[in-house]
JSON list of C-alpha atoms in Angstrom, two decimals:
[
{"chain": "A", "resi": 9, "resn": "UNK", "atom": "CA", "xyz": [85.69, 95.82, 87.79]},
{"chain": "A", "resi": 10, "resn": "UNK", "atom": "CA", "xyz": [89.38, 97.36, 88.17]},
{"chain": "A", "resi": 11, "resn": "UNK", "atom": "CA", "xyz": [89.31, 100.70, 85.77]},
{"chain": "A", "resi": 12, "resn": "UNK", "atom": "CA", "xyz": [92.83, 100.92, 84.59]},
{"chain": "A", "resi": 13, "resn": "UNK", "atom": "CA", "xyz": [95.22, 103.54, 83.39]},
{"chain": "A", "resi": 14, "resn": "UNK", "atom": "CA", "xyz": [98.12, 102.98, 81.39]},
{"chain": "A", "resi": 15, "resn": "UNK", "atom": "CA", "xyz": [100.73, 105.42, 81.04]},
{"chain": "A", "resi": 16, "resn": "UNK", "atom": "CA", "xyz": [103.91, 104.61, 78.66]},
{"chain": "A", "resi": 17, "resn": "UNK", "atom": "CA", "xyz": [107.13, 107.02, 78.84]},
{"chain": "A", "resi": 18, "resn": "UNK", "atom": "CA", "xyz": [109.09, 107.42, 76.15]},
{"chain": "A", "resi": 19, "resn": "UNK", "atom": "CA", "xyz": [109.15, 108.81, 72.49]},
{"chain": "A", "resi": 20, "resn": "UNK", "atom": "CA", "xyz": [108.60, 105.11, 70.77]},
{"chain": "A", "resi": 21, "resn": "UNK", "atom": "CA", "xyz": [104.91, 105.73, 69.93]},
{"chain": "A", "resi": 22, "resn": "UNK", "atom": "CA", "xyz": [104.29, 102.59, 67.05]},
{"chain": "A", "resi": 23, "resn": "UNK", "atom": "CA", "xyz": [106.07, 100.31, 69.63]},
{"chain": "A", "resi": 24, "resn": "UNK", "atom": "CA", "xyz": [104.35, 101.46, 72.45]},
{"chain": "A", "resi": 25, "resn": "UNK", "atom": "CA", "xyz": [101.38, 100.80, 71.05]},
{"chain": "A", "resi": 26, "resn": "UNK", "atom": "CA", "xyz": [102.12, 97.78, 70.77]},
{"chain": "A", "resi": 27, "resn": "UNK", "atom": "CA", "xyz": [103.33, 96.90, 73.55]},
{"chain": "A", "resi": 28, "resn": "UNK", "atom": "CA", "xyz": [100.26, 98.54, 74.94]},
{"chain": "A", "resi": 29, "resn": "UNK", "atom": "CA", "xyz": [98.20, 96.12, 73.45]},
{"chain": "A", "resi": 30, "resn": "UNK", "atom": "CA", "xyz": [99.84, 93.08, 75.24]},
{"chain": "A", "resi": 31, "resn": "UNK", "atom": "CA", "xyz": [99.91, 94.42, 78.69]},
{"chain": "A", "resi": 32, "resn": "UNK", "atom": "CA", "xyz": [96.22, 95.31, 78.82]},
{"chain": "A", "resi": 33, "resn": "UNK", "atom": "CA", "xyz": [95.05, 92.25, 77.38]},
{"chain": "A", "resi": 34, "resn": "UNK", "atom": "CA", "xyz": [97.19, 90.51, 79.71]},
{"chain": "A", "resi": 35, "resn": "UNK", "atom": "CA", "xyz": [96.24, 92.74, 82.51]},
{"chain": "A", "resi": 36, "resn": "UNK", "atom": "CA", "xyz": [92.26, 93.02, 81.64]},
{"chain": "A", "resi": 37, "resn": "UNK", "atom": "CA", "xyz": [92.33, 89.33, 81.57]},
{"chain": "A", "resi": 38, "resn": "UNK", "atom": "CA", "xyz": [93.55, 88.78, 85.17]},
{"chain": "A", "resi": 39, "resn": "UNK", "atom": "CA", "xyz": [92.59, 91.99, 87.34]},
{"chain": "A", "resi": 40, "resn": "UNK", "atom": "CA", "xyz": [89.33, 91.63, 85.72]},
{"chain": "A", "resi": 41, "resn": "UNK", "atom": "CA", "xyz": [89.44, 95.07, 84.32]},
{"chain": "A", "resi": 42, "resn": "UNK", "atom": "CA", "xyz": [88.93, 97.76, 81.89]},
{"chain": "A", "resi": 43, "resn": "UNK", "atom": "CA", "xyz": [90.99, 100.18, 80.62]},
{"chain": "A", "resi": 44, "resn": "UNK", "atom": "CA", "xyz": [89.59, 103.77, 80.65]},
{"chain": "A", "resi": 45, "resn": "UNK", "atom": "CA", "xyz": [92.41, 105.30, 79.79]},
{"chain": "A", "resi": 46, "resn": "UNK", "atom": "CA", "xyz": [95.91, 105.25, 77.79]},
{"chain": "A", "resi": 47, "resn": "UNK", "atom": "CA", "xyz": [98.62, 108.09, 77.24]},
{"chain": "A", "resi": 48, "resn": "UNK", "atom": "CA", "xyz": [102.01, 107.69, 75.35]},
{"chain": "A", "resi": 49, "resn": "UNK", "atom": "CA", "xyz": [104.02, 110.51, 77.01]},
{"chain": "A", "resi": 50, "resn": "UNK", "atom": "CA", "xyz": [107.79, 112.06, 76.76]},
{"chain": "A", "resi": 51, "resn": "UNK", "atom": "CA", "xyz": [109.75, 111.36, 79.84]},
{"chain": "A", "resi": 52, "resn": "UNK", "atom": "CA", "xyz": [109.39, 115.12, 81.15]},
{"chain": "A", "resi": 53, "resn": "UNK", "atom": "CA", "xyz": [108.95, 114.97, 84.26]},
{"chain": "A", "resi": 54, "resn": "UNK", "atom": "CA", "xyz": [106.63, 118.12, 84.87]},
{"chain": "A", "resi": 55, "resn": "UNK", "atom": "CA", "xyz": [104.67, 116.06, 82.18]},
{"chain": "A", "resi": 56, "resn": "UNK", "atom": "CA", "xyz": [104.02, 112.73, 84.15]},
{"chain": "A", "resi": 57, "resn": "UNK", "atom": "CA", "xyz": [103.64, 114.65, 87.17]},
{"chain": "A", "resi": 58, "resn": "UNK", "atom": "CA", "xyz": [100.53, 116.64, 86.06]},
{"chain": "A", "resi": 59, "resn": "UNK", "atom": "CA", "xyz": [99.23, 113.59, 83.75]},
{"chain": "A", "resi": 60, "resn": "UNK", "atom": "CA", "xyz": [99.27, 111.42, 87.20]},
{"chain": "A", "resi": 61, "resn": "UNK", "atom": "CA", "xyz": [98.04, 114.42, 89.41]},
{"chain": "A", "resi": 62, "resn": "UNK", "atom": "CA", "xyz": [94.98, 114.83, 86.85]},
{"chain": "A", "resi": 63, "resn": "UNK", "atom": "CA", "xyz": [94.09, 111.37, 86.55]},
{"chain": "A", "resi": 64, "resn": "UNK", "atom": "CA", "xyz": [93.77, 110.87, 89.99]},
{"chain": "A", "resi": 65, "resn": "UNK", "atom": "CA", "xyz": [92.64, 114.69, 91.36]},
{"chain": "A", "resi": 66, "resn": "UNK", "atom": "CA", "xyz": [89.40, 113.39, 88.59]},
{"chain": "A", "resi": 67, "resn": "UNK", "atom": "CA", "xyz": [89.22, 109.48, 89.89]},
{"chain": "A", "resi": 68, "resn": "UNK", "atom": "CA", "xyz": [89.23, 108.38, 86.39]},
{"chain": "A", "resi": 69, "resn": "UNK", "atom": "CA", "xyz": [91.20, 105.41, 87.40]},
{"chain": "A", "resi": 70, "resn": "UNK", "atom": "CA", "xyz": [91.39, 102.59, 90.35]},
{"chain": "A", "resi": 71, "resn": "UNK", "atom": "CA", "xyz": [95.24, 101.98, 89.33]},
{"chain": "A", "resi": 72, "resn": "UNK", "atom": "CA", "xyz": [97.75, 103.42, 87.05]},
{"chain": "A", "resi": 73, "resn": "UNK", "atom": "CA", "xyz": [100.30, 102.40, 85.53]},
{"chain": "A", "resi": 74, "resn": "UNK", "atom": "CA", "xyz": [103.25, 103.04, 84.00]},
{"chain": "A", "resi": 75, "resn": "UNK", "atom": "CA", "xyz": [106.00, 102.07, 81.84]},
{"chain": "A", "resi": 76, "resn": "UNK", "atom": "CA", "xyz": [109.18, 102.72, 81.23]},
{"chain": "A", "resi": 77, "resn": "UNK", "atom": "CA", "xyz": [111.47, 106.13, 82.49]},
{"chain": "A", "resi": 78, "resn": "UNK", "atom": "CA", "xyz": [112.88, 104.16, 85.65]},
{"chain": "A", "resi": 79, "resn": "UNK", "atom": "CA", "xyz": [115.99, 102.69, 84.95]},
{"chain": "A", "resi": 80, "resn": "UNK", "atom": "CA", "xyz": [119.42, 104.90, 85.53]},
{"chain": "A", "resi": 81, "resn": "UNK", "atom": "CA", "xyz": [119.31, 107.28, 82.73]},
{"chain": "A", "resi": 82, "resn": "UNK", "atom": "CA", "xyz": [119.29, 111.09, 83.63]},
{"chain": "A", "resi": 83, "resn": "UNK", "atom": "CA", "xyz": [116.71, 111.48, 81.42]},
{"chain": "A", "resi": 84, "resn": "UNK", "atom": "CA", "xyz": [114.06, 108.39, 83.42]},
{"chain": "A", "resi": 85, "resn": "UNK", "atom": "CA", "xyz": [112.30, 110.55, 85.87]},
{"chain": "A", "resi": 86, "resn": "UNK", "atom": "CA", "xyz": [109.32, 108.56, 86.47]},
{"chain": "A", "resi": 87, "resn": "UNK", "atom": "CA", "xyz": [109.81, 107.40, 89.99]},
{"chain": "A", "resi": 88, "resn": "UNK", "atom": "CA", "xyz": [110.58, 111.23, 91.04]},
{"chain": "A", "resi": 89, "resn": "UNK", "atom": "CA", "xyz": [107.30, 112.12, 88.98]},
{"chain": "A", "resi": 90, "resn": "UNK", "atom": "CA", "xyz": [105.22, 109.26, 91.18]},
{"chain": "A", "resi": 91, "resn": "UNK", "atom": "CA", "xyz": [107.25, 110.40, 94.16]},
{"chain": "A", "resi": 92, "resn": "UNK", "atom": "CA", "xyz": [106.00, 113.99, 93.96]},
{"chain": "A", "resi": 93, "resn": "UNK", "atom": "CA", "xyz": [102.46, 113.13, 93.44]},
{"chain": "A", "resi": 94, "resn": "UNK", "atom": "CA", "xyz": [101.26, 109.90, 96.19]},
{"chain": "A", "resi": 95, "resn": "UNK", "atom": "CA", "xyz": [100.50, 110.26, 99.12]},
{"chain": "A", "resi": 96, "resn": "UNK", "atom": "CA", "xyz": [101.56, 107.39, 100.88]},
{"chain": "A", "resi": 97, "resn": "UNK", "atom": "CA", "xyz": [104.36, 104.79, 99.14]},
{"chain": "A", "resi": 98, "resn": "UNK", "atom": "CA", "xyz": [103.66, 101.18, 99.31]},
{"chain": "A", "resi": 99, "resn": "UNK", "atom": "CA", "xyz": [106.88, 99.65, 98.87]},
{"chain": "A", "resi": 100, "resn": "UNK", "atom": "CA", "xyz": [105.65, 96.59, 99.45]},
{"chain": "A", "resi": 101, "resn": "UNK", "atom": "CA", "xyz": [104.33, 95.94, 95.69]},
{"chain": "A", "resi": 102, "resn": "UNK", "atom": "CA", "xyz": [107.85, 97.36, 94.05]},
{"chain": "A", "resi": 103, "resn": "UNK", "atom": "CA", "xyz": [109.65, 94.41, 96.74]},
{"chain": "A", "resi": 104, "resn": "UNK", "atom": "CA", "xyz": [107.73, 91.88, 95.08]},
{"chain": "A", "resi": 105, "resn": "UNK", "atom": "CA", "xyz": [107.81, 92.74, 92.15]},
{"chain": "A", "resi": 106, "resn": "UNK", "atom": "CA", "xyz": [111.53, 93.13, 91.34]},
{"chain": "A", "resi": 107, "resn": "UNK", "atom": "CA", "xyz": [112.10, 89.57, 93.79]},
{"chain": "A", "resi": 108, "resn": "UNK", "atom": "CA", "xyz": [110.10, 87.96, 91.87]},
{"chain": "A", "resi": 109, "resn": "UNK", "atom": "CA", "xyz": [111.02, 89.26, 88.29]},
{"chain": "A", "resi": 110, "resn": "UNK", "atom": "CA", "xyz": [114.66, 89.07, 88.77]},
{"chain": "A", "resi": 111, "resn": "UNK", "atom": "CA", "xyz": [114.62, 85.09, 89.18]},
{"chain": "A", "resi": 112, "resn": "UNK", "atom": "CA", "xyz": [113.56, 85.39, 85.11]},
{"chain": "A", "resi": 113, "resn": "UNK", "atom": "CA", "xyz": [115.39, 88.22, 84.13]},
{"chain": "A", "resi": 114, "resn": "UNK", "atom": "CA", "xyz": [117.96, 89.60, 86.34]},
{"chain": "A", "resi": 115, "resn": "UNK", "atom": "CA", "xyz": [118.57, 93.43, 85.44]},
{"chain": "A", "resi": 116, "resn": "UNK", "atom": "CA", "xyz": [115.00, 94.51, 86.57]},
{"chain": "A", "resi": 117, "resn": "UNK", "atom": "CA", "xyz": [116.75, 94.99, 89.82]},
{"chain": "A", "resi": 118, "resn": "UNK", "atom": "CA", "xyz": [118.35, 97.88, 88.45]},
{"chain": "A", "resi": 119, "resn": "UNK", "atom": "CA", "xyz": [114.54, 99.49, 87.99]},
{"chain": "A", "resi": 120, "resn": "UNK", "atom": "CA", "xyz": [113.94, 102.21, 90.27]},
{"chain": "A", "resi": 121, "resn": "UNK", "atom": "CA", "xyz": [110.00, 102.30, 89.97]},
{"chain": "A", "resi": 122, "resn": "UNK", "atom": "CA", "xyz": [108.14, 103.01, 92.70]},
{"chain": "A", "resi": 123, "resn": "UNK", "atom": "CA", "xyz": [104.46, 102.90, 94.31]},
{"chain": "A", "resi": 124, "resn": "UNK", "atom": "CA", "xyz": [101.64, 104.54, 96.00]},
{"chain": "A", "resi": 125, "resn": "UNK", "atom": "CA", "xyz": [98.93, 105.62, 96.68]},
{"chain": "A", "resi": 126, "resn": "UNK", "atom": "CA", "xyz": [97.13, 108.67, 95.98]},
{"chain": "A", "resi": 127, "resn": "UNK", "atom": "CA", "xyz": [93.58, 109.59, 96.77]},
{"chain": "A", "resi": 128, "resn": "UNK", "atom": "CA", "xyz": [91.59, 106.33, 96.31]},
{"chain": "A", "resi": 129, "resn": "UNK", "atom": "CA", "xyz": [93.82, 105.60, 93.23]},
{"chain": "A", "resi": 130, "resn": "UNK", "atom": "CA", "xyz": [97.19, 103.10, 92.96]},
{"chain": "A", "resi": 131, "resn": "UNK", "atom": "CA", "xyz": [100.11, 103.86, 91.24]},
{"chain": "A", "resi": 132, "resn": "UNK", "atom": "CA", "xyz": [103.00, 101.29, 89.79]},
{"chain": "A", "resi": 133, "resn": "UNK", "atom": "CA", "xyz": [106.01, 102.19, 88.03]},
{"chain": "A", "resi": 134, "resn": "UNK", "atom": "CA", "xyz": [107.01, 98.93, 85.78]},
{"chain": "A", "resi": 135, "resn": "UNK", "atom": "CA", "xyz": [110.03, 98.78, 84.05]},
{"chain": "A", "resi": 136, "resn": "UNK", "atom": "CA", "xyz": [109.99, 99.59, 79.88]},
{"chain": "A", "resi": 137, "resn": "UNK", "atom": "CA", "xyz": [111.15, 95.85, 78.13]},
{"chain": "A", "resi": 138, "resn": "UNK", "atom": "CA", "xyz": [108.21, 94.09, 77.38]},
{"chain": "A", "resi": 139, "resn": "UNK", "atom": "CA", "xyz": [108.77, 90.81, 79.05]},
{"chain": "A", "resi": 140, "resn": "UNK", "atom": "CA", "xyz": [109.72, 92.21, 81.89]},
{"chain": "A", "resi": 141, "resn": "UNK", "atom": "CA", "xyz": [106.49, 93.59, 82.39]},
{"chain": "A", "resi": 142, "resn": "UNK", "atom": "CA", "xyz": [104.50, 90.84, 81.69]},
{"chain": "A", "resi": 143, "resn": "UNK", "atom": "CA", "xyz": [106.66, 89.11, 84.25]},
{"chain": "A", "resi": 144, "resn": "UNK", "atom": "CA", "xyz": [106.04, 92.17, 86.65]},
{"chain": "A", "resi": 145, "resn": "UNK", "atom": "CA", "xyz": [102.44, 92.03, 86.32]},
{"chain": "A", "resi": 146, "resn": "UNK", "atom": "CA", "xyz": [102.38, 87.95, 86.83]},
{"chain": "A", "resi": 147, "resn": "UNK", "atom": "CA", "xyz": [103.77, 88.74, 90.22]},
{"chain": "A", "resi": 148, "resn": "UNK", "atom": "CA", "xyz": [101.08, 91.25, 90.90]},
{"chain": "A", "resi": 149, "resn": "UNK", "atom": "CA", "xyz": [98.07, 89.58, 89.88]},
{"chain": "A", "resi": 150, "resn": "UNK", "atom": "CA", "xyz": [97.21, 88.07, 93.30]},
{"chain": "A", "resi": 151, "resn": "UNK", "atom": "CA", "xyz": [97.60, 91.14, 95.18]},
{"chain": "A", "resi": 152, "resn": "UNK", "atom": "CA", "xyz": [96.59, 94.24, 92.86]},
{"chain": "A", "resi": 153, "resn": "UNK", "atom": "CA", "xyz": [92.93, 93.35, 93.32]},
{"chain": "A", "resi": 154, "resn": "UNK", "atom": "CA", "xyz": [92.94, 92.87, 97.38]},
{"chain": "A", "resi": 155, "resn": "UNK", "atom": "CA", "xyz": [94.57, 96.54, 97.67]},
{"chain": "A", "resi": 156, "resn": "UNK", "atom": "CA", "xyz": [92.01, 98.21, 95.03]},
{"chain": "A", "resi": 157, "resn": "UNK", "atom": "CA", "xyz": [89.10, 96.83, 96.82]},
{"chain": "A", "resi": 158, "resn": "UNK", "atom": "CA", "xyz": [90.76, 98.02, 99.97]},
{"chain": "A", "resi": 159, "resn": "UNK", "atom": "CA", "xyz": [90.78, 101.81, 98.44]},
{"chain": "A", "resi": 160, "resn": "UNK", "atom": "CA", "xyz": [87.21, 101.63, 97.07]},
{"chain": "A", "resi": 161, "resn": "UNK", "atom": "CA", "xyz": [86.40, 100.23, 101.02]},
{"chain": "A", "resi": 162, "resn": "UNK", "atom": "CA", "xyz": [88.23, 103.44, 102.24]},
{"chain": "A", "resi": 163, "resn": "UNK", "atom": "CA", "xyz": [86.98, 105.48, 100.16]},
{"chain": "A", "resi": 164, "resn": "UNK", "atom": "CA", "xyz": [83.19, 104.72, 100.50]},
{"chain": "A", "resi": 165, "resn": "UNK", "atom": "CA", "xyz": [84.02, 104.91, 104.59]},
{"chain": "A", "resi": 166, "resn": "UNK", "atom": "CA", "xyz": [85.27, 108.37, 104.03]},
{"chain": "A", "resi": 167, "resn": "UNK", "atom": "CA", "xyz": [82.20, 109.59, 101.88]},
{"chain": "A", "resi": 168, "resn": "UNK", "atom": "CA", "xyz": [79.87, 108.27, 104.24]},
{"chain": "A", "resi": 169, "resn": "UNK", "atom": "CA", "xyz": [81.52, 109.65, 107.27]},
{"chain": "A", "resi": 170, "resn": "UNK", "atom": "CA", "xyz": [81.80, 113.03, 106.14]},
{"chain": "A", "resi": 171, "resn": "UNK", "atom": "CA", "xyz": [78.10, 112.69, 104.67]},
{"chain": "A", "resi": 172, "resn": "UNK", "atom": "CA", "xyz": [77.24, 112.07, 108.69]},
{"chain": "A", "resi": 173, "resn": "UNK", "atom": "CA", "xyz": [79.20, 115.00, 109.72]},
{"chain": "A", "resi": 174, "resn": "UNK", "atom": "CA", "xyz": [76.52, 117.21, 107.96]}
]
């Protein structure tokens, strides 16, 4: 079971909701998850940056992730807010992703989400229009569970080796 964050960024709470609802059904449905936890933040940066730092620093989640606050806007800060907190990017996922979304809807090229890794947790920035997300996620589904069962792997093999250290 994939525990799963979702963050939304912007101040359009009823439609966030929403849109919420969609993308976790959607997403529960085919990374076999559960969500543990949902936030509707402002696009501060110093916000996102210490709602990502805490839900990872506390493992409450296997991936995050968020929507909206990546497009060209001064105001979209998301990617620098993911930037700030992983550890290691994995550019890989944010390749894909846009490739494959752009064939149905051109413009999320112009996103400029990010993702990475931090602590035994994953982070994705998706764009903010609905379908583009849904479309984001489709690309995903194949790979998202391969690299959180490759964390939880890591993770355990960390715990145990510094359990045999003492």
């Amino acid at each position: 079971m994939i525990r799963v964050a979702l963050i939304t960024v912007g101040n359009k709470e009823s439609a966030n909701r929403m849109f919420k609802e969609k993308i976790v059904d959607n997403l529960l449905q085919n990374f076999q998850g559960e969500e543990v936890y949902y936030r509707n933040i402002s696009g501060d940066f110093g916000v996102l940056q210490e709602e990502l730092f805490n839900i990872t620093e506390r493992g409450l989640a296997d991936i995050i992730l968020t929507t909206g606050g990546t497009g060209f806007a001064r105001r979209n800060v998301t990617p620098e807010a993911t930037m700030a907190v992983i550890e290691k990017e994995t550019p890989g996922i944010t390749e894909l992703m846009r490739k494959e979304t752009a064939k149905k809807y051109p413009a999320v090229a112009l996103s400029r989400g990010r993702a990475g890794i931090r602590k035994s947790t994953l982070i994705i920035n998706l764009p903010d229009e609905e379908e583009e997300v849904i479309e984001s996620l489709k690309s995903l589904f194949d790979i998202i569970p391969l690299g959180v069962e490759a964390l939880k792997r890591d993770y355990i093999n960390h715990k145990y080796h510094e359990l045999k250290l003492w």
